[in-house]
GROMACS .gro file of C-alpha atoms in nm:
model
  295
    1MET     CA    1   9.044  15.033  11.487
    2SER     CA    2   9.035  15.391  11.615
    3ARG     CA    3   8.767  15.639  11.513
    4ARG     CA    4   9.035  15.852  11.350
    5THR     CA    5   9.152  15.563  11.132
    6GLY     CA    6   8.794  15.485  11.035
    7LEU     CA    7   8.735  15.849  10.939
    8LEU     CA    8   9.056  15.862  10.733
    9ALA     CA    9   8.956  15.541  10.555
   10ALA     CA   10   8.610  15.681  10.478
   11LEU     CA   11   8.755  16.007  10.346
   12ALA     CA   12   9.010  15.819  10.136
   13LEU     CA   13   8.736  15.605   9.984
   14LEU     CA   14   8.526  15.915   9.916
   15GLY     CA   15   8.821  16.073   9.732
   16VAL     CA   16   8.867  15.757   9.527
   17THR     CA   17   8.496  15.762   9.444
   18ALA     CA   18   8.524  16.120   9.318
   19MET     CA   19   8.810  16.019   9.087
   20TRP     CA   20   8.606  15.729   8.949
   21GLY     CA   21   8.309  15.955   8.888
   22SER     CA   22   8.524  16.201   8.696
   23THR     CA   23   8.618  15.937   8.437
   24PHE     CA   24   8.274  15.856   8.294
   25PHE     CA   25   8.253  16.139   8.042
   26LEU     CA   26   8.626  16.109   7.963
   27ILE     CA   27   8.590  15.741   7.878
   28ARG     CA   28   8.282  15.798   7.665
   29ASP     CA   29   8.468  16.062   7.462
   30LEU     CA   30   8.785  15.852   7.430
   31LEU     CA   31   8.599  15.542   7.310
   32GLU     CA   32   8.497  15.729   6.996
   33ARG     CA   33   8.860  15.697   6.882
   34VAL     CA   34   9.013  15.405   7.078
   35PRO     CA   35   8.853  15.056   7.106
   36THR     CA   36   8.736  14.955   7.455
   37LEU     CA   37   8.978  14.669   7.518
   38ASP     CA   38   9.273  14.862   7.376
   39PHE     CA   39   9.200  15.154   7.607
   40LEU     CA   40   9.173  14.929   7.912
   41ALA     CA   41   9.491  14.737   7.827
   42VAL     CA   42   9.693  15.058   7.787
   43ARG     CA   43   9.537  15.218   8.096
   44PHE     CA   44   9.610  14.930   8.332
   45ALA     CA   45   9.951  14.854   8.177
   46ILE     CA   46  10.057  15.209   8.265
   47ALA     CA   47   9.913  15.166   8.615
   48SER     CA   48  10.094  14.833   8.661
   49VAL     CA   49  10.432  14.971   8.555
   50ALA     CA   50  10.390  15.277   8.777
   51LEU     CA   51  10.311  15.071   9.089
   52LEU     CA   52  10.586  14.818   9.023
   53LEU     CA   53  10.837  15.102   8.992
   54VAL     CA   54  10.716  15.266   9.314
   55ALA     CA   55  10.700  14.945   9.522
   56PRO     CA   56  10.888  14.660   9.348
   57ARG     CA   57  10.901  14.440   9.662
   58ALA     CA   58  10.541  14.474   9.777
   59VAL     CA   59  10.423  14.165   9.592
   60ALA     CA   60  10.704  13.949   9.731
   61ARG     CA   61  10.588  14.030  10.085
   62LEU     CA   62  10.241  13.889  10.023
   63SER     CA   63  10.144  13.552  10.166
   64PRO     CA   64  10.046  13.281   9.915
   65ALA     CA   65   9.683  13.309  10.029
   66SER     CA   66   9.683  13.684   9.973
   67ARG     CA   67   9.827  13.641   9.625
   68ARG     CA   68   9.553  13.394   9.535
   69SER     CA   69   9.287  13.626   9.674
   70ALA     CA   70   9.429  13.918   9.479
   71VAL     CA   71   9.423  13.716   9.156
   72VAL     CA   72   9.053  13.632   9.207
   73LEU     CA   73   8.976  13.995   9.286
   74GLY     CA   74   9.170  14.110   8.982
   75LEU     CA   75   8.973  13.876   8.756
   76LEU     CA   76   8.642  14.006   8.896
   77TYR     CA   77   8.747  14.368   8.859
   78GLY     CA   78   8.899  14.318   8.515
   79VAL     CA   79   8.588  14.162   8.364
   80ALA     CA   80   8.373  14.427   8.533
   81GLN     CA   81   8.588  14.703   8.383
   82ILE     CA   82   8.554  14.554   8.034
   83LEU     CA   83   8.175  14.528   8.064
   84GLN     CA   84   8.132  14.872   8.220
   85THR     CA   85   8.352  15.044   7.963
   86ALA     CA   86   8.185  14.860   7.674
   87GLY     CA   87   7.847  14.960   7.811
   88LEU     CA   88   7.956  15.322   7.838
   89ALA     CA   89   8.008  15.327   7.461
   90HIS     CA   90   7.630  15.272   7.424
   91THR     CA   91   7.502  15.459   7.730
   92PRO     CA   92   7.516  15.825   7.843
   93ALA     CA   93   7.770  15.886   8.120
   94THR     CA   94   7.504  15.984   8.373
   95VAL     CA   95   7.294  15.670   8.312
   96SER     CA   96   7.603  15.449   8.323
   97GLY     CA   97   7.702  15.607   8.652
   98PHE     CA   98   7.365  15.540   8.812
   99ILE     CA   99   7.346  15.178   8.691
  100THR     CA  100   7.701  15.109   8.805
  101GLY     CA  101   7.602  15.253   9.143
  102MET     CA  102   7.363  14.964   9.192
  103TYR     CA  103   7.654  14.765   9.337
  104VAL     CA  104   7.570  14.950   9.659
  105VAL     CA  105   7.242  14.759   9.676
  106LEU     CA  106   7.390  14.434   9.547
  107THR     CA  107   7.681  14.424   9.794
  108PRO     CA  108   7.478  14.332  10.108
  109VAL     CA  109   7.265  14.095   9.900
  110PHE     CA  110   7.569  13.903   9.773
  111ALA     CA  111   7.722  13.909  10.121
  112ALA     CA  112   7.409  13.751  10.263
  113VAL     CA  113   7.386  13.490   9.985
  114LEU     CA  114   7.753  13.391  10.010
  115LEU     CA  115   7.723  13.360  10.386
  116ARG     CA  116   7.378  13.196  10.373
  117SER     CA  117   7.244  13.472  10.595
  118ARG     CA  118   6.884  13.593  10.601
  119ILE     CA  119   6.816  13.896  10.379
  120THR     CA  120   6.605  14.149  10.568
  121ALA     CA  121   6.277  14.282  10.434
  122MET     CA  122   6.429  14.629  10.424
  123THR     CA  123   6.712  14.507  10.200
  124TRP     CA  124   6.465  14.340   9.965
  125GLY     CA  125   6.272  14.667   9.958
  126ALA     CA  126   6.589  14.849   9.855
  127VAL     CA  127   6.650  14.597   9.577
  128VAL     CA  128   6.297  14.650   9.442
  129LEU     CA  129   6.334  15.027   9.463
  130ALA     CA  130   6.671  15.021   9.285
  131THR     CA  131   6.535  14.791   9.015
  132SER     CA  132   6.241  15.026   8.964
  133GLY     CA  133   6.481  15.319   8.935
  134LEU     CA  134   6.683  15.127   8.678
  135ALA     CA  135   6.363  15.065   8.481
  136VAL     CA  136   6.277  15.435   8.480
  137LEU     CA  137   6.630  15.517   8.367
  138THR     CA  138   6.680  15.259   8.096
  139LEU     CA  139   6.371  15.067   7.982
  140ASN     CA  140   6.254  15.109   7.622
  141GLY     CA  141   5.917  14.941   7.617
  142LEU     CA  142   5.967  14.602   7.781
  143SER     CA  143   6.335  14.559   7.695
  144ILE     CA  144   6.662  14.683   7.840
  145GLY     CA  145   6.923  14.815   7.601
  146TYR     CA  146   7.250  14.633   7.540
  147GLY     CA  147   7.463  14.901   7.707
  148GLU     CA  148   7.246  14.913   8.019
  149ALA     CA  149   7.234  14.534   8.049
  150ILE     CA  150   7.610  14.474   8.041
  151THR     CA  151   7.665  14.769   8.275
  152LEU     CA  152   7.430  14.602   8.524
  153VAL     CA  153   7.635  14.281   8.501
  154ALA     CA  154   7.945  14.491   8.570
  155ALA     CA  155   7.773  14.629   8.881
  156MET     CA  156   7.717  14.272   9.002
  157LEU     CA  157   8.086  14.190   8.959
  158TYR     CA  158   8.187  14.510   9.139
  159ALA     CA  159   7.963  14.404   9.430
  160LEU     CA  160   8.141  14.068   9.450
  161HIS     CA  161   8.474  14.250   9.437
  162ILE     CA  162   8.372  14.474   9.728
  163VAL     CA  163   8.263  14.177   9.939
  164GLY     CA  164   8.584  13.987   9.866
  165LEU     CA  165   8.808  14.287   9.919
  166GLY     CA  166   8.647  14.365  10.254
  167ALA     CA  167   8.700  14.005  10.364
  168TRP     CA  168   9.054  13.947  10.234
  169SER     CA  169   9.244  14.277  10.243
  170THR     CA  170   9.466  14.387  10.532
  171PRO     CA  171   9.630  14.730  10.581
  172HIS     CA  172   9.989  14.606  10.555
  173GLU     CA  173   9.919  14.407  10.235
  174ALA     CA  174   9.705  14.669  10.060
  175LEU     CA  175   9.979  14.787   9.821
  176GLY     CA  176  10.092  14.438   9.723
  177MET     CA  177   9.737  14.315   9.668
  178SER     CA  178   9.661  14.624   9.459
  179ILE     CA  179   9.961  14.557   9.235
  180VAL     CA  180   9.860  14.193   9.180
  181GLN     CA  181   9.504  14.298   9.101
  182ILE     CA  182   9.612  14.560   8.847
  183VAL     CA  183   9.858  14.322   8.679
  184VAL     CA  184   9.583  14.059   8.648
  185ILE     CA  185   9.345  14.321   8.505
  186THR     CA  186   9.611  14.419   8.250
  187LEU     CA  187   9.667  14.057   8.147
  188VAL     CA  188   9.292  13.998   8.107
  189CYS     CA  189   9.259  14.301   7.881
  190LEU     CA  190   9.574  14.218   7.681
  191ALA     CA  191   9.460  13.859   7.628
  192ALA     CA  192   9.131  13.986   7.490
  193THR     CA  193   9.271  14.250   7.255
  194ALA     CA  194   9.627  14.145   7.161
  195PRO     CA  195   9.529  13.904   6.878
  196ASP     CA  196   9.383  14.196   6.679
  197GLY     CA  197   9.661  14.440   6.766
  198ILE     CA  198   9.643  14.737   7.001
  199VAL     CA  199   9.525  15.081   6.891
  200LEU     CA  200   9.698  15.359   7.084
  201PRO     CA  201   9.570  15.712   7.146
  202ASP     CA  202   9.705  15.948   6.880
  203THR     CA  203   9.658  16.295   7.031
  204PRO     CA  204   9.816  16.461   7.338
  205GLY     CA  205   9.469  16.520   7.484
  206ASP     CA  206   9.377  16.153   7.460
  207TRP     CA  207   9.707  16.048   7.615
  208LEU     CA  208   9.651  16.294   7.899
  209SER     CA  209   9.311  16.138   7.966
  210VAL     CA  210   9.454  15.786   7.962
  211VAL     CA  211   9.742  15.875   8.195
  212TYR     CA  212   9.504  16.047   8.438
  213MET     CA  213   9.277  15.744   8.443
  214ALA     CA  214   9.575  15.508   8.476
  215LEU     CA  215   9.762  15.682   8.757
  216PHE     CA  216   9.482  15.839   8.958
  217ALA     CA  217   9.152  15.657   8.895
  218GLY     CA  218   9.344  15.332   8.829
  219ALA     CA  219   9.658  15.281   9.038
  220LEU     CA  220   9.597  15.529   9.319
  221GLY     CA  221   9.226  15.451   9.322
  222LEU     CA  222   9.268  15.075   9.368
  223VAL     CA  223   9.539  15.118   9.632
  224GLY     CA  224   9.314  15.361   9.819
  225GLN     CA  225   9.013  15.130   9.795
  226THR     CA  226   9.210  14.825   9.909
  227TRP     CA  227   9.358  15.012  10.208
  228ALA     CA  228   9.025  15.170  10.304
  229GLN     CA  229   8.835  14.842  10.286
  230ALA     CA  230   9.086  14.686  10.522
  231HIS     CA  231   8.939  14.925  10.782
  232LEU     CA  232   8.574  14.945  10.672
  233ALA     CA  233   8.297  14.687  10.655
  234PRO     CA  234   8.191  14.597  10.298
  235THR     CA  235   7.844  14.749  10.310
  236ARG     CA  236   7.968  15.070  10.469
  237SER     CA  237   8.227  15.091  10.190
  238ALA     CA  238   7.959  15.038   9.930
  239ILE     CA  239   7.744  15.312  10.081
  240ILE     CA  240   8.035  15.559  10.065
  241MET     CA  241   8.093  15.459   9.703
  242SER     CA  242   7.729  15.534   9.628
  243MET     CA  243   7.856  15.886   9.567
  244GLU     CA  244   8.010  15.763   9.240
  245PRO     CA  245   7.697  15.818   9.027
  246VAL     CA  246   7.651  16.158   9.190
  247PHE     CA  247   8.006  16.256   9.096
  248ALA     CA  248   7.958  16.103   8.750
  249ALA     CA  249   7.649  16.315   8.691
  250PHE     CA  250   7.819  16.626   8.829
  251PHE     CA  251   8.124  16.597   8.604
  252ALA     CA  252   7.920  16.488   8.301
  253VAL     CA  253   7.699  16.796   8.327
  254LEU     CA  254   7.977  17.036   8.429
  255LEU     CA  255   8.245  16.922   8.185
  256GLY     CA  256   8.084  16.669   7.951
  257GLY     CA  257   7.804  16.881   7.809
  258GLU     CA  258   7.524  16.646   7.921
  259SER     CA  259   7.192  16.768   8.058
  260PHE     CA  260   6.942  16.613   8.298
  261THR     CA  261   6.599  16.499   8.183
  262LEU     CA  262   6.305  16.456   8.419
  263ARG     CA  263   6.315  16.080   8.364
  264MET     CA  264   6.685  16.068   8.447
  265VAL     CA  265   6.636  16.274   8.761
  266CYS     CA  266   6.346  16.058   8.884
  267GLY     CA  267   6.521  15.729   8.810
  268GLY     CA  268   6.847  15.849   8.960
  269LEU     CA  269   6.676  15.964   9.279
  270MET     CA  270   6.509  15.625   9.313
  271VAL     CA  271   6.844  15.444   9.283
  272LEU     CA  272   7.006  15.682   9.530
  273ALA     CA  273   6.714  15.634   9.769
  274ALA     CA  274   6.764  15.257   9.750
  275MET     CA  275   7.130  15.300   9.839
  276LEU     CA  276   7.034  15.503  10.146
  277VAL     CA  277   6.771  15.246  10.249
  278VAL     CA  278   7.041  14.977  10.254
  279GLU     CA  279   7.239  15.188  10.501
  280LEU     CA  280   6.943  15.177  10.739
  281ALA     CA  281   6.903  14.800  10.719
  282PRO     CA  282   7.024  14.597  11.019
  283ARG     CA  283   7.322  14.392  10.901
  284ARG     CA  284   7.573  14.364  11.185
  285LYS     CA  285   7.568  13.985  11.160
  286VAL     CA  286   7.631  13.995  10.786
  287GLU     CA  287   7.920  14.238  10.820
  288ALA     CA  288   8.080  14.034  11.098
  289GLU     CA  289   8.059  13.714  10.896
  290VAL     CA  290   8.185  13.873  10.575
  291GLN     CA  291   8.510  13.953  10.751
  292HIS     CA  292   8.569  13.576  10.787
  293LEU     CA  293   8.497  13.493  10.423
  294THR     CA  294   8.782  13.295  10.266
  295VAL     CA  295   8.869  13.174   9.918
   0.00000   0.00000   0.00000
């Protein structure tokens, strides 16, 4: 891989991260009127239709192994989306963004566990620091709130998705794998919400938000991530995506009317510091082995 390709992949992933960060306050506002599962089903259904119309033959060109990998990745991402979005209904956008960003710390940990590799002391230090930051952000007494807890589980699933995507995606199959993933996500959400009927947005503003999140943060975002991770190691990808909580906080304050508290600033800085510590940890062996991970 050339340095230019690596730079383009990093910039593409950074752009995708900015789009993801811009959705936190939009989702929180929308969920006041549309149930979580209904929103996700509509969002990813629109994304699926759009990608199938743009590239109807991309899925047919996938190998059987790539299709199976994409299905697994879609299941991981779909469940993570449900948990993250449900958590956002009970958690401020800034806090949700920071907790979700913990996948940056969890990615090298899961990579090491899956590959039975030794976890460095520096990585363990980052985990402790991130956990402490999460405690500052979310703990009420000795308990963690419901919204924060399920958002943390979503972060774990996102970390597994990043590890798998880095191991299984290839540049020429990025579009096809993205389509399979989004279709699987749609089916997961529809299966969960269809028995009770689907509530649709009922205002032009809500529809505009859903379409933006479907086409840009959804379809384009997943295609961009899949292509970029075909060129970038999983932990490097996760470090780039650590900008998501920063973008989430920026958009929430700028457009969502939220304000920072001292506790939020301190906890957020601790989580961000943990993400940066992971980048300094020696992990060449882990990254090399992750590339050979198979289903």
